[in-house]
Amino acid sequence: MEVLTQALQLILSLSILVVLHEMGHFIPARLFKTRVEKFYLFFDPWFSLFKFKKGDTEYGIGWLPLGGYVKISGMIDESMDKEQMKLPPQPWEFRAKPAWQRLIIMVGGVTVNLILGILIYAMVAFVWGEKYLPNANVKYGIACDSLALQAGFRDGDKILSVDNNPVTDFNKITIEILLNKAKTVQVEREGFKMDVEMKEEIFASLIKGKNGFLDVRFPCVIDSVLPESQALKAGLLKGDKMVSINGNSAKYFQDVVKNLRANKNKEVQLVVERNTIFDTLTANVNEAGMLGFSPKPASDYMEFNVRKYGFFEAFPAGLKRGIETIDGYVKQFKVLFTTKDAHQSLGGFISIGKAYDTVWNWQRFWTFTAFLSIVLAFMNILPIPALDGGHVMFLLYEVITGRKPHEKVLEYAQYAGMILLLALLLYANGNDIIRLFTK
């Protein structure tokens, strides 16, 4: 059910973004009296799920949910309709229009995605505000996964700054370390300030990592016990404070998780504090490394801040978030091309789907849709043939030189771009499939 919920959110997001992106091409094409032969959500090789014709345009939904398209008359695109291009240009065709009109038609989709992302960010800020955990409020320091320990961090460290630049939002610390390829991170450890040096191999592992790297450490206090669980059979009660497991310290939730996972299908001795009295309980850990209880959340121990925005204040906030998204994505590209084995982190539709919440969460849905919209704008404007940016590149050449590229050049470039994009699509989704069957 969780996978289905994520898949439905992904399909809805893509449907919204694809339709509006193609509208960005469709509207200026019609304004400039250019014929649009097809307007499709998803691709329709061999057959369509649904279609109808109005005027000169066939509208429909394809069966292959990898995007969508508008087929504009007189344009070399993914349809590779070369027969049409052999005929003399007609007044309603794309190739018959002035270069500046063709340029506006081609950048229309990217423009819509960019504006849409900023507007969605603005409305999310207006409706929900921005909840964040101030780094100064991380009372018990950090909890480290194995990679963070390898990097030199220790459980309980308090992050002070990254390359001596303070970070206000705790949840942005890891991304600041990765995208800026930080050289050092300043921490407070047992009352002393020290530098943790970031080595190159850490970035290669971090970009492929699936764990938390640095998480908020908080005490493990039982909030609820599941019926018929091992926790209930062991005698755990709401309000119990975990102290140790098999003699190993387990005061904090992350320590409890580590100790239980290390003792799957085994009997363990739990020490808990109940009403200031210490008690020892025996429990059987299940095959998943759990007992069947929920802890009190981190928000019970530290104060989260929420920035509220009025309607008009939300638009500058949305613009700022959009700029940050573009900046972060450009930095991700830099990391991808400058870090060894970083390409192995590329993911396809499965990775994107997993970014959605496992329950339907409208705030998360719209926030991630805004992110995807801006990412699609950025990716589409790259000067790669078969993408909008490839067409824009040739149009700019025409505007500057006053000469149209030869149609054979456009045709071969389209083939090359389609092969490149297909290879990238297969590689990214292949990584997803491999990760499904490996830890």
GROMACS .gro file of C-alpha atoms in nm:
model
  439
    1MET     CA    1   0.000   0.000   0.000
    2GLU     CA    2   0.290   0.235   0.080
    3VAL     CA    3   0.448   0.171  -0.262
    4LEU     CA    4   0.111   0.233  -0.432
    5THR     CA    5   0.070   0.564  -0.245
    6GLN     CA    6   0.415   0.678  -0.354
    7ALA     CA    7   0.350   0.566  -0.714
    8LEU     CA    8   0.020   0.754  -0.730
    9GLN     CA    9   0.185   1.072  -0.598
   10LEU     CA   10   0.462   1.040  -0.858
   11ILE     CA   11   0.213   0.991  -1.143
   12LEU     CA   12   0.002   1.288  -1.026
   13SER     CA   13   0.310   1.513  -0.997
   14LEU     CA   14   0.439   1.416  -1.340
   15SER     CA   15   0.095   1.460  -1.494
   16ILE     CA   16   0.066   1.814  -1.358
   17LEU     CA   17   0.420   1.909  -1.459
   18VAL     CA   18   0.410   1.750  -1.805
   19VAL     CA   19   0.072   1.899  -1.902
   20LEU     CA   20   0.173   2.249  -1.790
   21HIS     CA   21   0.518   2.217  -1.952
   22GLU     CA   22   0.361   2.123  -2.285
   23MET     CA   23   0.109   2.406  -2.246
   24GLY     CA   24   0.412   2.633  -2.230
   25HIS     CA   25   0.494   2.523  -2.587
   26PHE     CA   26   0.133   2.493  -2.705
   27ILE     CA   27   0.009   2.842  -2.615
   28PRO     CA   28   0.284   3.048  -2.786
   29ALA     CA   29   0.270   2.812  -3.086
   30ARG     CA   30  -0.100   2.885  -3.127
   31LEU     CA   31  -0.048   3.258  -3.064
   32PHE     CA   32   0.201   3.261  -3.352
   33LYS     CA   33  -0.048   3.063  -3.569
   34THR     CA   34   0.169   2.751  -3.571
   35ARG     CA   35  -0.016   2.423  -3.616
   36VAL     CA   36   0.006   2.177  -3.327
   37GLU     CA   37  -0.075   1.827  -3.451
   38LYS     CA   38  -0.069   1.642  -3.117
   39PHE     CA   39  -0.085   1.726  -2.746
   40TYR     CA   40  -0.019   1.419  -2.532
   41LEU     CA   41   0.025   1.336  -2.166
   42PHE     CA   42   0.264   1.036  -2.162
   43PHE     CA   43   0.390   0.870  -2.479
   44ASP     CA   44   0.172   0.671  -2.719
   45PRO     CA   45   0.384   0.428  -2.925
   46TRP     CA   46   0.146   0.199  -3.119
   47PHE     CA   47  -0.169   0.305  -2.933
   48SER     CA   48  -0.329   0.560  -2.698
   49LEU     CA   49  -0.534   0.506  -2.384
   50PHE     CA   50  -0.756   0.799  -2.476
   51LYS     CA   51  -0.770   1.054  -2.755
   52PHE     CA   52  -0.995   1.303  -2.933
   53LYS     CA   53  -0.946   1.565  -3.202
   54LYS     CA   54  -1.043   1.929  -3.185
   55GLY     CA   55  -0.952   2.154  -3.475
   56ASP     CA   56  -0.609   2.060  -3.609
   57THR     CA   57  -0.491   1.909  -3.280
   58GLU     CA   58  -0.526   1.554  -3.147
   59TYR     CA   59  -0.537   1.548  -2.765
   60GLY     CA   60  -0.467   1.223  -2.582
   61ILE     CA   61  -0.314   1.017  -2.304
   62GLY     CA   62  -0.046   0.761  -2.389
   63TRP     CA   63   0.025   0.436  -2.207
   64LEU     CA   64   0.398   0.495  -2.144
   65PRO     CA   65   0.431   0.731  -1.843
   66LEU     CA   66   0.775   0.874  -1.924
   67GLY     CA   67   0.671   1.232  -1.997
   68GLY     CA   68   0.461   1.387  -2.271
   69TYR     CA   69   0.490   1.594  -2.587
   70VAL     CA   70   0.338   1.835  -2.834
   71LYS     CA   71   0.399   1.762  -3.202
   72ILE     CA   72   0.441   2.092  -3.383
   73SER     CA   73   0.414   2.095  -3.763
   74GLY     CA   74   0.738   2.150  -3.950
   75MET     CA   75   0.971   2.075  -3.662
   76ILE     CA   76   1.233   1.800  -3.624
   77ASP     CA   77   1.143   1.641  -3.291
   78GLU     CA   78   1.116   1.297  -3.131
   79SER     CA   79   0.858   1.190  -3.392
   80MET     CA   80   1.134   1.213  -3.659
   81ASP     CA   81   0.873   1.290  -3.926
   82LYS     CA   82   1.119   1.334  -4.215
   83GLU     CA   83   0.857   1.304  -4.488
   84GLN     CA   84   0.695   1.630  -4.382
   85MET     CA   85   1.034   1.803  -4.383
   86LYS     CA   86   1.092   1.707  -4.750
   87LEU     CA   87   0.797   1.922  -4.857
   88PRO     CA   88   0.816   2.302  -4.907
   89PRO     CA   89   0.756   2.499  -4.582
   90GLN     CA   90   0.395   2.595  -4.521
   91PRO     CA   91   0.290   2.921  -4.350
   92TRP     CA   92   0.152   2.733  -4.046
   93GLU     CA   93   0.471   2.534  -3.990
   94PHE     CA   94   0.731   2.592  -3.718
   95ARG     CA   95   1.016   2.618  -3.969
   96ALA     CA   96   0.832   2.898  -4.154
   97LYS     CA   97   0.818   3.125  -3.849
   98PRO     CA   98   1.079   3.391  -3.760
   99ALA     CA   99   1.360   3.271  -3.535
  100TRP     CA  100   1.246   3.487  -3.242
  101GLN     CA  101   0.898   3.328  -3.249
  102ARG     CA  102   1.047   2.978  -3.263
  103LEU     CA  103   1.273   3.067  -2.972
  104ILE     CA  104   0.976   3.180  -2.759
  105ILE     CA  105   0.789   2.858  -2.844
  106MET     CA  106   1.086   2.644  -2.741
  107VAL     CA  107   1.159   2.819  -2.409
  108GLY     CA  108   0.789   2.826  -2.315
  109GLY     CA  109   0.790   2.489  -2.139
  110VAL     CA  110   1.098   2.564  -1.931
  111THR     CA  111   0.959   2.906  -1.839
  112VAL     CA  112   0.630   2.754  -1.720
  113ASN     CA  113   0.811   2.491  -1.508
  114LEU     CA  114   1.034   2.755  -1.350
  115ILE     CA  115   0.746   2.991  -1.266
  116LEU     CA  116   0.528   2.700  -1.150
  117GLY     CA  117   0.794   2.575  -0.909
  118ILE     CA  118   0.835   2.920  -0.754
  119LEU     CA  119   0.456   2.967  -0.723
  120ILE     CA  120   0.409   2.627  -0.557
  121TYR     CA  121   0.692   2.702  -0.313
  122ALA     CA  122   0.521   3.035  -0.236
  123MET     CA  123   0.184   2.872  -0.170
  124VAL     CA  124   0.343   2.603   0.049
  125ALA     CA  125   0.508   2.880   0.252
  126PHE     CA  126   0.176   3.066   0.277
  127VAL     CA  127  -0.035   2.764   0.378
  128TRP     CA  128   0.206   2.567   0.598
  129GLY     CA  129   0.499   2.797   0.666
  130GLU     CA  130   0.849   2.654   0.699
  131LYS     CA  131   0.917   2.423   0.994
  132TYR     CA  132   1.281   2.371   1.079
  133LEU     CA  133   1.504   2.267   1.368
  134PRO     CA  134   1.750   2.541   1.468
  135ASN     CA  135   2.094   2.391   1.501
  136ALA     CA  136   2.131   2.565   1.838
  137ASN     CA  137   1.833   2.364   1.970
  138VAL     CA  138   1.992   2.023   1.911
  139LYS     CA  139   2.013   1.957   2.282
  140TYR     CA  140   2.170   1.609   2.287
  141GLY     CA  141   2.402   1.649   1.990
  142ILE     CA  142   2.415   1.423   1.687
  143ALA     CA  143   2.375   1.052   1.628
  144CYS     CA  144   2.618   0.915   1.369
  145ASP     CA  145   2.583   0.635   1.118
  146SER     CA  146   2.886   0.424   1.020
  147LEU     CA  147   2.997   0.669   0.750
  148ALA     CA  148   2.982   0.966   0.988
  149LEU     CA  149   3.191   0.773   1.240
  150GLN     CA  150   3.440   0.691   0.964
  151ALA     CA  151   3.454   1.063   0.876
  152GLY     CA  152   3.556   1.145   1.233
  153PHE     CA  153   3.228   1.249   1.397
  154ARG     CA  154   3.121   1.103   1.731
  155ASP     CA  155   2.780   1.049   1.887
  156GLY     CA  156   2.697   1.352   2.100
  157ASP     CA  157   2.902   1.601   1.895
  158LYS     CA  158   2.732   1.937   1.851
  159ILE     CA  159   2.780   2.087   1.505
  160LEU     CA  160   2.897   2.449   1.524
  161SER     CA  161   2.973   2.539   1.162
  162VAL     CA  162   3.073   2.405   0.819
  163ASP     CA  163   3.402   2.550   0.692
  164ASN     CA  164   3.357   2.804   0.974
  165ASN     CA  165   3.022   2.918   0.829
  166PRO     CA  166   2.738   2.876   1.079
  167VAL     CA  167   2.439   2.670   0.963
  168THR     CA  168   2.106   2.778   1.112
  169ASP     CA  169   1.892   2.481   1.002
  170PHE     CA  170   2.015   2.146   1.133
  171ASN     CA  171   1.858   1.954   0.843
  172LYS     CA  172   2.073   2.149   0.594
  173ILE     CA  173   2.405   2.051   0.750
  174THR     CA  174   2.458   1.731   0.551
  175ILE     CA  175   2.363   1.894   0.221
  176GLU     CA  176   2.596   2.188   0.296
  177ILE     CA  177   2.882   1.944   0.359
  178LEU     CA  178   2.814   1.753   0.038
  179LEU     CA  179   2.728   2.026  -0.213
  180ASN     CA  180   3.005   2.261  -0.103
  181LYS     CA  181   3.250   1.973  -0.057
  182ALA     CA  182   3.341   2.112   0.284
  183LYS     CA  183   3.700   2.080   0.398
  184THR     CA  184   3.626   2.090   0.771
  185VAL     CA  185   3.329   2.083   1.007
  186GLN     CA  186   3.357   2.249   1.345
  187VAL     CA  187   3.208   2.057   1.640
  188GLU     CA  188   3.187   2.085   2.016
  189ARG     CA  189   3.294   1.759   2.181
  190GLU     CA  190   3.293   1.718   2.558
  191GLY     CA  191   3.317   2.094   2.600
  192PHE     CA  192   3.602   2.146   2.351
  193LYS     CA  193   3.584   2.291   2.000
  194MET     CA  194   3.757   2.089   1.728
  195ASP     CA  195   3.768   2.043   1.350
  196VAL     CA  196   3.656   1.727   1.173
  197GLU     CA  197   3.840   1.702   0.841
  198MET     CA  198   3.632   1.592   0.541
  199LYS     CA  199   3.828   1.355   0.316
  200GLU     CA  200   3.753   1.297  -0.054
  201GLU     CA  201   3.641   0.935  -0.004
  202ILE     CA  202   3.369   1.054   0.235
  203PHE     CA  203   3.195   1.249  -0.043
  204ALA     CA  204   3.194   0.947  -0.277
  205SER     CA  205   3.029   0.738  -0.005
  206LEU     CA  206   2.798   1.017   0.112
  207ILE     CA  207   2.647   1.077  -0.232
  208LYS     CA  208   2.560   0.707  -0.254
  209GLY     CA  209   2.452   0.677   0.110
  210LYS     CA  210   2.105   0.561   0.214
  211ASN     CA  211   2.138   0.632   0.584
  212GLY     CA  212   2.106   0.948   0.791
  213PHE     CA  213   2.480   1.030   0.813
  214LEU     CA  214   2.410   1.287   1.087
  215ASP     CA  215   2.084   1.262   1.278
  216VAL     CA  216   1.934   1.431   1.584
  217ARG     CA  217   2.009   1.232   1.897
  218PHE     CA  218   1.727   1.210   2.152
  219PRO     CA  219   1.643   0.993   2.458
  220CYS     CA  220   1.447   0.673   2.404
  221VAL     CA  221   1.131   0.696   2.615
  222ILE     CA  222   0.845   0.456   2.536
  223ASP     CA  223   0.541   0.640   2.401
  224SER     CA  224   0.328   0.340   2.301
  225VAL     CA  225   0.353  -0.039   2.289
  226LEU     CA  226   0.198  -0.238   2.005
  227PRO     CA  227  -0.058  -0.508   2.092
  228GLU     CA  228   0.079  -0.865   2.090
  229SER     CA  229   0.433  -0.735   2.043
  230GLN     CA  230   0.754  -0.858   2.201
  231ALA     CA  231   0.773  -0.526   2.386
  232LEU     CA  232   0.434  -0.596   2.550
  233LYS     CA  233   0.535  -0.954   2.637
  234ALA     CA  234   0.857  -0.826   2.794
  235GLY     CA  235   0.657  -0.585   3.016
  236LEU     CA  236   0.758  -0.252   2.863
  237LEU     CA  237   0.521   0.031   2.959
  238LYS     CA  238   0.453   0.380   2.835
  239GLY     CA  239   0.697   0.622   3.002
  240ASP     CA  240   0.978   0.368   3.047
  241LYS     CA  241   1.322   0.517   2.976
  242MET     CA  242   1.567   0.283   2.803
  243VAL     CA  243   1.904   0.260   2.978
  244SER     CA  244   2.093  -0.037   2.834
  245ILE     CA  245   2.063  -0.351   2.620
  246ASN     CA  246   2.279  -0.651   2.712
  247GLY     CA  247   2.499  -0.417   2.915
  248ASN     CA  248   2.554  -0.173   2.628
  249SER     CA  249   2.444   0.187   2.682
  250ALA     CA  250   2.112   0.253   2.506
  251LYS     CA  251   1.984   0.579   2.651
  252TYR     CA  252   1.927   0.730   2.309
  253PHE     CA  253   1.689   0.606   2.043
  254GLN     CA  254   1.960   0.551   1.780
  255ASP     CA  255   2.158   0.337   2.028
  256VAL     CA  256   1.849   0.126   2.090
  257VAL     CA  257   1.802   0.072   1.715
  258LYS     CA  258   2.168  -0.032   1.667
  259ASN     CA  259   2.161  -0.274   1.958
  260LEU     CA  260   1.833  -0.437   1.857
  261ARG     CA  261   1.943  -0.480   1.495
  262ALA     CA  262   2.260  -0.648   1.619
  263ASN     CA  263   2.047  -0.899   1.811
  264LYS     CA  264   1.783  -1.010   1.559
  265ASN     CA  265   1.600  -1.328   1.664
  266LYS     CA  266   1.782  -1.323   1.996
  267GLU     CA  267   1.689  -1.280   2.362
  268VAL     CA  268   1.819  -0.958   2.520
  269GLN     CA  269   1.832  -0.805   2.868
  270LEU     CA  270   1.681  -0.458   2.887
  271VAL     CA  271   1.744  -0.212   3.169
  272VAL     CA  272   1.476   0.056   3.190
  273GLU     CA  273   1.410   0.341   3.430
  274ARG     CA  274   1.052   0.345   3.556
  275ASN     CA  275   0.943   0.608   3.808
  276THR     CA  276   1.309   0.666   3.911
  277ILE     CA  277   1.353   0.289   3.972
  278PHE     CA  278   1.571   0.074   3.746
  279ASP     CA  279   1.423  -0.255   3.630
  280THR     CA  280   1.562  -0.542   3.421
  281LEU     CA  281   1.341  -0.706   3.159
  282THR     CA  282   1.394  -0.996   2.919
  283ALA     CA  283   1.275  -0.952   2.560
  284ASN     CA  284   1.291  -1.145   2.233
  285VAL     CA  285   1.397  -0.934   1.934
  286ASN     CA  286   1.210  -1.022   1.614
  287GLU     CA  287   1.369  -1.095   1.274
  288ALA     CA  288   1.338  -0.728   1.175
  289GLY     CA  289   1.544  -0.619   1.476
  290MET     CA  290   1.249  -0.461   1.660
  291LEU     CA  291   1.044  -0.511   1.973
  292GLY     CA  292   0.725  -0.333   1.873
  293PHE     CA  293   0.712   0.005   2.046
  294SER     CA  294   0.714   0.371   1.943
  295PRO     CA  295   0.937   0.626   2.118
  296LYS     CA  296   0.845   0.981   2.202
  297PRO     CA  297   0.954   1.194   1.902
  298ALA     CA  298   1.254   1.425   1.890
  299SER     CA  299   1.017   1.725   1.894
  300ASP     CA  300   0.931   1.640   2.257
  301TYR     CA  301   1.289   1.722   2.358
  302MET     CA  302   1.382   2.021   2.145
  303GLU     CA  303   1.198   2.320   2.003
  304PHE     CA  304   1.129   2.338   1.630
  305ASN     CA  305   1.068   2.680   1.476
  306VAL     CA  306   0.800   2.763   1.217
  307ARG     CA  307   0.834   3.063   0.988
  308LYS     CA  308   0.491   3.201   0.898
  309TYR     CA  309   0.431   3.404   0.581
  310GLY     CA  310   0.149   3.635   0.478
  311PHE     CA  311   0.014   3.604   0.124
  312PHE     CA  312   0.238   3.871  -0.027
  313GLU     CA  313   0.538   3.773   0.190
  314ALA     CA  314   0.515   3.418   0.052
  315PHE     CA  315   0.617   3.517  -0.303
  316PRO     CA  316   0.967   3.644  -0.217
  317ALA     CA  317   1.004   3.331   0.000
  318GLY     CA  318   0.902   3.113  -0.297
  319LEU     CA  319   1.148   3.294  -0.525
  320LYS     CA  320   1.426   3.250  -0.270
  321ARG     CA  321   1.347   2.879  -0.236
  322GLY     CA  322   1.345   2.843  -0.615
  323ILE     CA  323   1.687   3.008  -0.646
  324GLU     CA  324   1.821   2.784  -0.368
  325THR     CA  325   1.687   2.479  -0.552
  326ILE     CA  326   1.862   2.577  -0.876
  327ASP     CA  327   2.184   2.658  -0.691
  328GLY     CA  328   2.172   2.326  -0.507
  329TYR     CA  329   2.107   2.132  -0.826
  330VAL     CA  330   2.396   2.300  -1.008
  331LYS     CA  331   2.621   2.206  -0.715
  332GLN     CA  332   2.493   1.847  -0.735
  333PHE     CA  333   2.605   1.837  -1.099
  334LYS     CA  334   2.946   1.961  -0.993
  335VAL     CA  335   2.970   1.691  -0.726
  336LEU     CA  336   2.849   1.429  -0.976
  337PHE     CA  337   3.127   1.511  -1.223
  338THR     CA  338   3.406   1.572  -0.971
  339THR     CA  339   3.353   1.286  -0.724
  340LYS     CA  340   3.470   0.934  -0.795
  341ASP     CA  341   3.188   0.678  -0.846
  342ALA     CA  342   2.924   0.948  -0.784
  343HIS     CA  343   2.744   0.837  -1.102
  344GLN     CA  344   2.640   0.522  -0.916
  345SER     CA  345   2.403   0.737  -0.710
  346LEU     CA  346   2.193   0.822  -1.018
  347GLY     CA  347   1.838   0.696  -0.985
  348GLY     CA  348   1.527   0.674  -1.199
  349PHE     CA  349   1.157   0.659  -1.133
  350ILE     CA  350   1.190   0.427  -0.832
  351SER     CA  351   1.427   0.670  -0.659
  352ILE     CA  352   1.197   0.964  -0.738
  353GLY     CA  353   0.893   0.773  -0.613
  354LYS     CA  354   1.065   0.692  -0.284
  355ALA     CA  355   1.113   1.064  -0.220
  356TYR     CA  356   0.738   1.097  -0.160
  357ASP     CA  357   0.582   1.022   0.176
  358THR     CA  358   0.446   0.670   0.232
  359VAL     CA  359   0.116   0.828   0.340
  360TRP     CA  360  -0.061   1.100   0.143
  361ASN     CA  361   0.093   1.420   0.276
  362TRP     CA  362  -0.013   1.726   0.077
  363GLN     CA  363   0.262   1.950   0.214
  364ARG     CA  364   0.529   1.699   0.119
  365PHE     CA  365   0.359   1.632  -0.216
  366TRP     CA  366   0.346   1.998  -0.323
  367THR     CA  367   0.696   2.074  -0.190
  368PHE     CA  368   0.847   1.787  -0.389
  369THR     CA  369   0.637   1.876  -0.696
  370ALA     CA  370   0.782   2.228  -0.682
  371PHE     CA  371   1.131   2.081  -0.658
  372LEU     CA  372   1.067   1.851  -0.956
  373SER     CA  373   0.925   2.140  -1.159
  374ILE     CA  374   1.241   2.345  -1.117
  375VAL     CA  375   1.463   2.042  -1.179
  376LEU     CA  376   1.272   1.969  -1.502
  377ALA     CA  377   1.323   2.329  -1.610
  378PHE     CA  378   1.696   2.304  -1.541
  379MET     CA  379   1.734   1.967  -1.714
  380ASN     CA  380   1.529   2.070  -2.019
  381ILE     CA  381   1.729   2.386  -2.085
  382LEU     CA  382   2.060   2.195  -2.099
  383PRO     CA  383   2.205   2.227  -2.453
  384ILE     CA  384   2.147   1.861  -2.536
  385PRO     CA  385   1.982   1.775  -2.870
  386ALA     CA  386   1.633   1.625  -2.822
  387LEU     CA  387   1.579   1.851  -2.519
  388ASP     CA  388   1.435   2.202  -2.537
  389GLY     CA  389   1.783   2.336  -2.467
  390GLY     CA  390   1.918   2.161  -2.777
  391HIS     CA  391   1.660   2.335  -2.998
  392VAL     CA  392   1.735   2.665  -2.823
  393MET     CA  393   2.108   2.617  -2.891
  394PHE     CA  394   2.049   2.585  -3.267
  395LEU     CA  395   1.802   2.875  -3.266
  396LEU     CA  396   2.052   3.101  -3.091
  397TYR     CA  397   2.308   3.004  -3.353
  398GLU     CA  398   2.058   3.108  -3.620
  399VAL     CA  399   1.977   3.438  -3.446
  400ILE     CA  400   2.347   3.526  -3.408
  401THR     CA  401   2.470   3.415  -3.752
  402GLY     CA  402   2.155   3.474  -3.954
  403ARG     CA  403   2.187   3.123  -4.104
  404LYS     CA  404   1.971   2.820  -4.035
  405PRO     CA  405   2.154   2.495  -3.949
  406HIS     CA  406   2.117   2.237  -4.224
  407GLU     CA  407   1.822   2.006  -4.167
  408LYS     CA  408   2.051   1.702  -4.181
  409VAL     CA  409   2.251   1.850  -3.893
  410LEU     CA  410   1.931   1.893  -3.693
  411GLU     CA  411   1.821   1.540  -3.781
  412TYR     CA  412   2.147   1.373  -3.678
  413ALA     CA  413   2.167   1.586  -3.364
  414GLN     CA  414   1.815   1.474  -3.272
  415TYR     CA  415   1.916   1.109  -3.317
  416ALA     CA  416   2.229   1.157  -3.104
  417GLY     CA  417   2.034   1.335  -2.831
  418MET     CA  418   1.765   1.067  -2.821
  419ILE     CA  419   2.027   0.790  -2.794
  420LEU     CA  420   2.206   0.979  -2.514
  421LEU     CA  421   1.883   1.038  -2.321
  422LEU     CA  422   1.770   0.677  -2.366
  423ALA     CA  423   2.109   0.552  -2.242
  424LEU     CA  424   2.087   0.780  -1.938
  425LEU     CA  425   1.729   0.667  -1.871
  426LEU     CA  426   1.828   0.300  -1.888
  427TYR     CA  427   2.135   0.355  -1.670
  428ALA     CA  428   1.950   0.549  -1.399
  429ASN     CA  429   1.658   0.306  -1.383
  430GLY     CA  430   1.900   0.014  -1.404
  431ASN     CA  431   2.071   0.148  -1.091
  432ASP     CA  432   1.732   0.150  -0.919
  433ILE     CA  433   1.669  -0.214  -1.012
  434ILE     CA  434   2.015  -0.320  -0.896
  435ARG     CA  435   1.961  -0.143  -0.563
  436LEU     CA  436   1.633  -0.329  -0.515
  437PHE     CA  437   1.825  -0.657  -0.504
  438THR     CA  438   2.131  -0.541  -0.311
  439LYS     CA  439   2.174  -0.385   0.032
   0.00000   0.00000   0.00000
